[in-house]
Structure formats: C-alpha cells, structure tokens
Coordinates of C-alpha atoms and ligand atoms in Angstrom, one line a residue:
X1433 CA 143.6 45.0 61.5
X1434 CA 143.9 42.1 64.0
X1435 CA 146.9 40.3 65.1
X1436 CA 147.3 36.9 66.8
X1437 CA 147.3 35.7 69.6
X1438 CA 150.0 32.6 70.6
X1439 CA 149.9 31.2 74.5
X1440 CA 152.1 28.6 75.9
X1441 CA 151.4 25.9 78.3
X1442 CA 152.7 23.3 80.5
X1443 CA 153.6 21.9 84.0
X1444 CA 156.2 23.2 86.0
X1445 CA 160.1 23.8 83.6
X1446 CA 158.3 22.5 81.1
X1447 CA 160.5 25.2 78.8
X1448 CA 157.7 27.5 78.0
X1449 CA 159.5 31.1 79.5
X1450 CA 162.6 30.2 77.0
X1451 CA 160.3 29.0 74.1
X1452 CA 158.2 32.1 74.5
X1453 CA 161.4 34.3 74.4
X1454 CA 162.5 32.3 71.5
X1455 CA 159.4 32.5 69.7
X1456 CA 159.4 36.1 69.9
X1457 CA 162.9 36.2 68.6
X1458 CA 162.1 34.2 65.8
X1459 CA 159.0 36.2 65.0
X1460 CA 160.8 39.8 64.9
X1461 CA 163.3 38.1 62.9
X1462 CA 161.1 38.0 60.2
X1463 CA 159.6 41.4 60.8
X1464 CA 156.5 41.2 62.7
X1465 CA 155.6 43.4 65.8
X1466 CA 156.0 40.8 69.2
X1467 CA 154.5 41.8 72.5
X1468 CA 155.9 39.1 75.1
X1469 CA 154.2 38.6 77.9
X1470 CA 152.8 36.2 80.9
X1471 CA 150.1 35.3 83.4
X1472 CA 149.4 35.9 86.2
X1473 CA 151.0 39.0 85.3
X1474 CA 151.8 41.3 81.8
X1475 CA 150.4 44.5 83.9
X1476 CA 151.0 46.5 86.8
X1477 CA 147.7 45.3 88.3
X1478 CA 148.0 42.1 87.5
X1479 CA 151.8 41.0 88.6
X1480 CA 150.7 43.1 92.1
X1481 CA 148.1 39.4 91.7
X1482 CA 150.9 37.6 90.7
X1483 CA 153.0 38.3 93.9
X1484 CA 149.7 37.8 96.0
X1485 CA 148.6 34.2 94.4
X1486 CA 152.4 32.9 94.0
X1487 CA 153.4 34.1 97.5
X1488 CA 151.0 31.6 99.0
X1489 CA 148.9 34.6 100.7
X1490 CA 145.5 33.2 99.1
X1491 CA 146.1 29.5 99.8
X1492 CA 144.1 29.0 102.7
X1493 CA 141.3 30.7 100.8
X1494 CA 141.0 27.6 98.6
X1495 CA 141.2 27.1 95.0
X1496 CA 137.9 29.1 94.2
X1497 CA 139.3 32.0 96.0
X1498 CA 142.5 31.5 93.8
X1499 CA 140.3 31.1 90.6
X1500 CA 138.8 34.2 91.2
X1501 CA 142.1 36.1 91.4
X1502 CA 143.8 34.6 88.6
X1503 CA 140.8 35.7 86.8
X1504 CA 141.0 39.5 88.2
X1505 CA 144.6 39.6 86.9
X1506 CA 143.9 37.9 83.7
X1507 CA 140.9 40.8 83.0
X1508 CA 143.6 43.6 83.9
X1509 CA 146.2 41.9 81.5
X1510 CA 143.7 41.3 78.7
X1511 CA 141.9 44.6 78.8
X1512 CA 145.0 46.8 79.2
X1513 CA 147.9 44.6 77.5
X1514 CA 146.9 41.7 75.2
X1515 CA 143.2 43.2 73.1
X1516 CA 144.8 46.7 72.3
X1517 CA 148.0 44.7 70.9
X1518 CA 146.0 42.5 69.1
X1519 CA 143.4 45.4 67.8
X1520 CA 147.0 47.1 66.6
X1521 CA 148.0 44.0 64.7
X1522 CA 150.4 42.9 67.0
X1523 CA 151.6 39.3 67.8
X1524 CA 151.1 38.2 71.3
X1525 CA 152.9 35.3 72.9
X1526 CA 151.9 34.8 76.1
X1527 CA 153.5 32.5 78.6
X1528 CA 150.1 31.0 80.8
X1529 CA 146.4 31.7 80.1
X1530 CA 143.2 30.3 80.4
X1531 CA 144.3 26.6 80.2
X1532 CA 146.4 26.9 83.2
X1533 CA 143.4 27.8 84.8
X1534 CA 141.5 25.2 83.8
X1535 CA 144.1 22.5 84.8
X1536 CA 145.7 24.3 87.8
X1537 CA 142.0 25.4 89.5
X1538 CA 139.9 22.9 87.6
X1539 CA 140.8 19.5 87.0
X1540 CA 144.0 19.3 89.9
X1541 CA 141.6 21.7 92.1
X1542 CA 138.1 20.7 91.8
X1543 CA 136.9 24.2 91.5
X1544 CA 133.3 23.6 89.4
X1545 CA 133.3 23.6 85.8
X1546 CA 130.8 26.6 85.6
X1547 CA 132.2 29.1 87.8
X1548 CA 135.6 28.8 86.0
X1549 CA 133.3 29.2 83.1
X1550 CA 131.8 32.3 84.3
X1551 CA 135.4 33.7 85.4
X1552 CA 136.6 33.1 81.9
X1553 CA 133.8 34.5 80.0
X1554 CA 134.2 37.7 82.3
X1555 CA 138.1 37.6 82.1
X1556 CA 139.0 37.1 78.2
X1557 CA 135.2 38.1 76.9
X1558 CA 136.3 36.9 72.5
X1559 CA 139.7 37.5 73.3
X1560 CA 140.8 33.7 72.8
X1561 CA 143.9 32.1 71.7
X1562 CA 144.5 31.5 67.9
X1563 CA 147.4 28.8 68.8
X1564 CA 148.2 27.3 71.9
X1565 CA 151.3 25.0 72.5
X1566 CA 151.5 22.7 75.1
X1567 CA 154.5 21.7 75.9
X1568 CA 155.2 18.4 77.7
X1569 CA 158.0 16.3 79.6
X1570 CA 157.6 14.3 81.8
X1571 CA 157.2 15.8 85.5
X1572 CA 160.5 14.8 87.0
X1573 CA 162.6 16.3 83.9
X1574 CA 160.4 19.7 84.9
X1575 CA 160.6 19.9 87.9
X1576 CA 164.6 18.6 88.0
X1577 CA 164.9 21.8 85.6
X1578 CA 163.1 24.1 87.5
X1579 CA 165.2 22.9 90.6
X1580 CA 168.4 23.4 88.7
X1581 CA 167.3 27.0 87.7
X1582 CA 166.0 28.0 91.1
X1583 CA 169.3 27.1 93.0
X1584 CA 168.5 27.4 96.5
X1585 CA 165.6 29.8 96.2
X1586 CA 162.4 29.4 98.2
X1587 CA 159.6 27.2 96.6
X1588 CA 156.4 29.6 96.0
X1589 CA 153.0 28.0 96.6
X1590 CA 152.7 25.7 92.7
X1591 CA 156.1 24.7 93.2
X1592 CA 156.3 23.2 96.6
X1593 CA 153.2 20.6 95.7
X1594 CA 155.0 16.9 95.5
X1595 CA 155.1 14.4 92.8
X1596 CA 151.8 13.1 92.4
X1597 CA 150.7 17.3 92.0
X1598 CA 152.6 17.7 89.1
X1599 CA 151.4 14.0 87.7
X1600 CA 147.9 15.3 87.7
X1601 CA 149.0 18.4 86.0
X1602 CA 150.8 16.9 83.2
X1603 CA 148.0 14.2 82.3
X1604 CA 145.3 17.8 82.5
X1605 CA 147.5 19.4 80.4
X1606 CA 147.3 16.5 78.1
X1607 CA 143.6 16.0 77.8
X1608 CA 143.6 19.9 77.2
X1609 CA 145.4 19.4 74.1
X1610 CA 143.3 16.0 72.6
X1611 CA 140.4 17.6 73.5
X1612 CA 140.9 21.1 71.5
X1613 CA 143.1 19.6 68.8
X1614 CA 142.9 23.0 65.9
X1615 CA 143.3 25.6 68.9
X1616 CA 146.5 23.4 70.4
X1617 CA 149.4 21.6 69.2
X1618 CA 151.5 19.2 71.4
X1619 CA 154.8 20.0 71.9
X1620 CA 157.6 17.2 73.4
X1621 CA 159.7 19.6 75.2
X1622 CA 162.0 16.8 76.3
X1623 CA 164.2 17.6 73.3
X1624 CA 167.3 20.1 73.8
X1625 CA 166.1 23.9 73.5
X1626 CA 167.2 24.4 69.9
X1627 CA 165.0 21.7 68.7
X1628 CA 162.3 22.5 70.9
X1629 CA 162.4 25.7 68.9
X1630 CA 162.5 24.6 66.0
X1631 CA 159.0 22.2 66.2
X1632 CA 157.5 25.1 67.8
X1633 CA 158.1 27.0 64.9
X1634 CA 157.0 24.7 62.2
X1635 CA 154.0 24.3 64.1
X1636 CA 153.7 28.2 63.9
X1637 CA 154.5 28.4 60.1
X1638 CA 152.3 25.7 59.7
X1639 CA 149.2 26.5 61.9
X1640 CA 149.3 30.5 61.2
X1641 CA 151.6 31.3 58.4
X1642 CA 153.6 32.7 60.0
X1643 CA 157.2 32.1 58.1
X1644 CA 160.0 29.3 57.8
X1645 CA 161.7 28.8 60.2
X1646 CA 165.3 29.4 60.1
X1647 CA 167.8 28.3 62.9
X1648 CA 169.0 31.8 65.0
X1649 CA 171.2 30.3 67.8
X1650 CA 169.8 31.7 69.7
X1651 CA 170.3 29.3 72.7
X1652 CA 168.2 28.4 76.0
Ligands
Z5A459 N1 148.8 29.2 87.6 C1 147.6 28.7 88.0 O1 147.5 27.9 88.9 N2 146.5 29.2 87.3 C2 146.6 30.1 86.3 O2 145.5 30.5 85.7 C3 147.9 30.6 85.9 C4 149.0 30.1 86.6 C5 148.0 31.6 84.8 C6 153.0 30.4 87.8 O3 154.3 30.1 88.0 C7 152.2 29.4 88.6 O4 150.8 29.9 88.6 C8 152.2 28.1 87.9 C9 150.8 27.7 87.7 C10 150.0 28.7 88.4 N3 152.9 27.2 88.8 N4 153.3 26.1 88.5 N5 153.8 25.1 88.5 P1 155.6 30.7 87.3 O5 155.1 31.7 86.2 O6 156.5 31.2 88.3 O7 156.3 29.4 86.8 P2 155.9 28.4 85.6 O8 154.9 29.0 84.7 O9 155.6 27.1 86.2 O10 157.1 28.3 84.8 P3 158.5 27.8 85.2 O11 158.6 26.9 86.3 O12 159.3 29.1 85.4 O13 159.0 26.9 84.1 P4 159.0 27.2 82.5 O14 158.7 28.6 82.1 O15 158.2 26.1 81.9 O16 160.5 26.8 82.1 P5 161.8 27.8 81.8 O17 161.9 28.8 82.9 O18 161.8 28.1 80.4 O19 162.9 26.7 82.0 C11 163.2 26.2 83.3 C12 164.8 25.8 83.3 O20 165.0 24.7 82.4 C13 165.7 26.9 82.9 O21 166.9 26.8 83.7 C14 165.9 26.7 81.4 O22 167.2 27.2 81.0 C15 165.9 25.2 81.4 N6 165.4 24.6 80.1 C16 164.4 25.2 79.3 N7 164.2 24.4 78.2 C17 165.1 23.4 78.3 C18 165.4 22.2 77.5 N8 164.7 22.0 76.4 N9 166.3 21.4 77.9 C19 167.0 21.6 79.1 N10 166.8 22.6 79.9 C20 165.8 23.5 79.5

C-alpha cells in the first residue's frame, strides 16, 4: 500500500496554510486518511529547526548554512512523519517542501545547484511529491495578506526581506512550475478562497483521482 503525497507552494500569503487545511477537509470528506502537515517543521525535531531558521538565529551563517538546516529538519519530518504515512496509505499534504528550498536557498540565495542537490538526495531519498501546487499572486496581494494576518506581530527573518525579495521569489516559483509541468500545477490564488479551493481540487481529481469536488463552505 502506498499513499500520496500532495505539497503546496508559494511566496509569502500566497494562501497555501488555508488551501492545505481546505484540501484536507475536502479529502476526509470523501473518506480518505489526511495527515496535514508543513516545513520547516511536521516533527518535534524539526519545528525545534523551524524556530531556529525563522528566528533569524542562522542568518549570519549564510544561505548554505540555512540550506543545510532546512535539510536537517526536512530529513527528521520525512523519516519520522511523511514515508511511514505514505507506507500506511495515507494522504500527505504538506504545506513547503523541497521547492521552497530550491527557490528560497537556490535561485533567490545563490547557494550552488549541487550541494542543494546533495542535501535533497540525503533529505527526501524517493520520497518525492506526486502533485505539487503552486500557488501564485502577485507579491504585493501576499504580502498585503500576510500583513493583515500578522497584525502587529514581529517580522521573522523571510518576512522582513523588501519588495524586490519577494519579486525574485514569485518569478522562481514560476519557473519551478514550467519547468516540471506533470509533478506541478499552477494555481492563481488571486481568486477568493472558496474558488481557490475549488481549482485546487479539480486539479486533484484530475491529476490523481482523487474525487469531485463538491463545494463544503468551508471558508478561509
Ligand atoms: N523556507 C525556505 O527558505 N526554505 C525551505 O526549504 C522552506 C521554507 C521549507 C516559512 O515561513 C519560511 O521559510 C518561508 C520560506 C522559508 N518564508 N517566507 N516567505 P512560514 O511557514 O512562517 O510562512 P509561509 O510559508 O510564507 O506562509 P504564510 O506567510 O503563512 O502564508 P500562506 O500560508 O501562503 O498564507 P495563509 O496563511 O493561508 O494566508 C495568509 C492570510 O491571507 C490569512 O489571513 C488568510 O486568511 C488570508 N487569505 C488566504 N487565502 C486568501 C484568499 N484567497 N483571498 C484573500 N485572503 C486570503
């Protein structure tokens, strides 16, 4: 038995925490086994990474030195979260994964090509996505969003990076998704949440089989 494996992708309030809860939804409401979950993070090990890499702590080390932790919490998350779901026949959404990696560290950071290629090989090993969406607005809607949702809070170390950061990102993003086009679908997340949904879920029905979908209400 083998299940599959769905990650989501994107700049900065691109949507992709709300569609990955609203995927799930949709999934169990047809009766499959979800496990929701995110990088850097999804285990104990790895969100201790996640509070480390997102607090800024590992900034002056430089973006290889952030590769290579984002790649220590990704092995934690895959070996003890995401393979023994997907061995079980579970359905993993996962919010971030190796693409963020390559766009964040890679084409925005410079780090080189191979040692990100290295990282993931050691990281993921044939644990690879079966469907990846990437969602896309453009950077000032995100980044207005992610504002509006912060309210106040302090910017960690991604979101404090200006415009022409987030420009990058978007157009990486981008090539990611014309340059793998049967592993990832391109998603215009400009729309409201409910229709965002909804083309994320034809996609899904579409690209795996994985049901009709049906509209739950269940809001953003
Ligand atoms: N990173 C990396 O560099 N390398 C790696 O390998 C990995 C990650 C895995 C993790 O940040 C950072 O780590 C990330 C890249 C880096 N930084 N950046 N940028 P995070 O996990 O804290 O945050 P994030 O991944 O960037 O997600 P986010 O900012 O939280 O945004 P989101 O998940 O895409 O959006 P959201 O939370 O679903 O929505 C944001 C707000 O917009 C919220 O109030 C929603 O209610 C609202 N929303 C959502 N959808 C809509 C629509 N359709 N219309 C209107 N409003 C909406």
């Amino acid at each position: 038995m083998s299940g599959r494996f769905i990650t989501l992708e994107g700049g900065e309030g691109t949507g992709k925490s709300t569609q990955a809860r609203r995927l799930a939804q949709h999934l169990r409401a047809l009766g499959r086994e979800v496990v929701e979950t995110r990088e850097p993070g999804g285990t104990p090990g790895a969100e201790a990474l996640r509070h480390v890499i997102l607090s800024g702590a590992a900034e002056p080390l430089g973006p290889a030195a952030e590769a290579l932790l984002f790649a220590a919490a990704r092995a934690d998350h895959v070996a003890g979260l995401i393979a023994p779901a997907l061995a079980a026949g579970k359905i993993v959404v996962c919010d971030r994964f190796i693409d963020s990696t390559r766009v964040y560290q890679g084409a925005v950071g410079a780090v080189d090509a191979s040692l990100l290629d290295s990282l993931e090989g050691l990281s993921v090993g044939t644990v690879r996505p079966d469907l990846t969406l990437v969602l896309d607005v453009p950077p000032e809607i995100g980044l207005a969003r992610a504002a509006r949702r912060a309210a106040g809070a302090a910017a960690d170390r991604f979101e404090k990076e200006g415009g022409d950061y987030h420009a990058a990102v978007r157009a990486a993003f981008l090539a990611r998704a014309a340059a793998e086009p049967e592993r990832c679908a391109l998603i215009d997340a400009s729309a409201d949440a409910d229709a965002v949904a909804a083309a994320i879920a034809d996609v899904v029905a579409s690209r795996l089989g994985l049901g009709a979908y049906e509209i739950s209400g269940a809001g953003a």
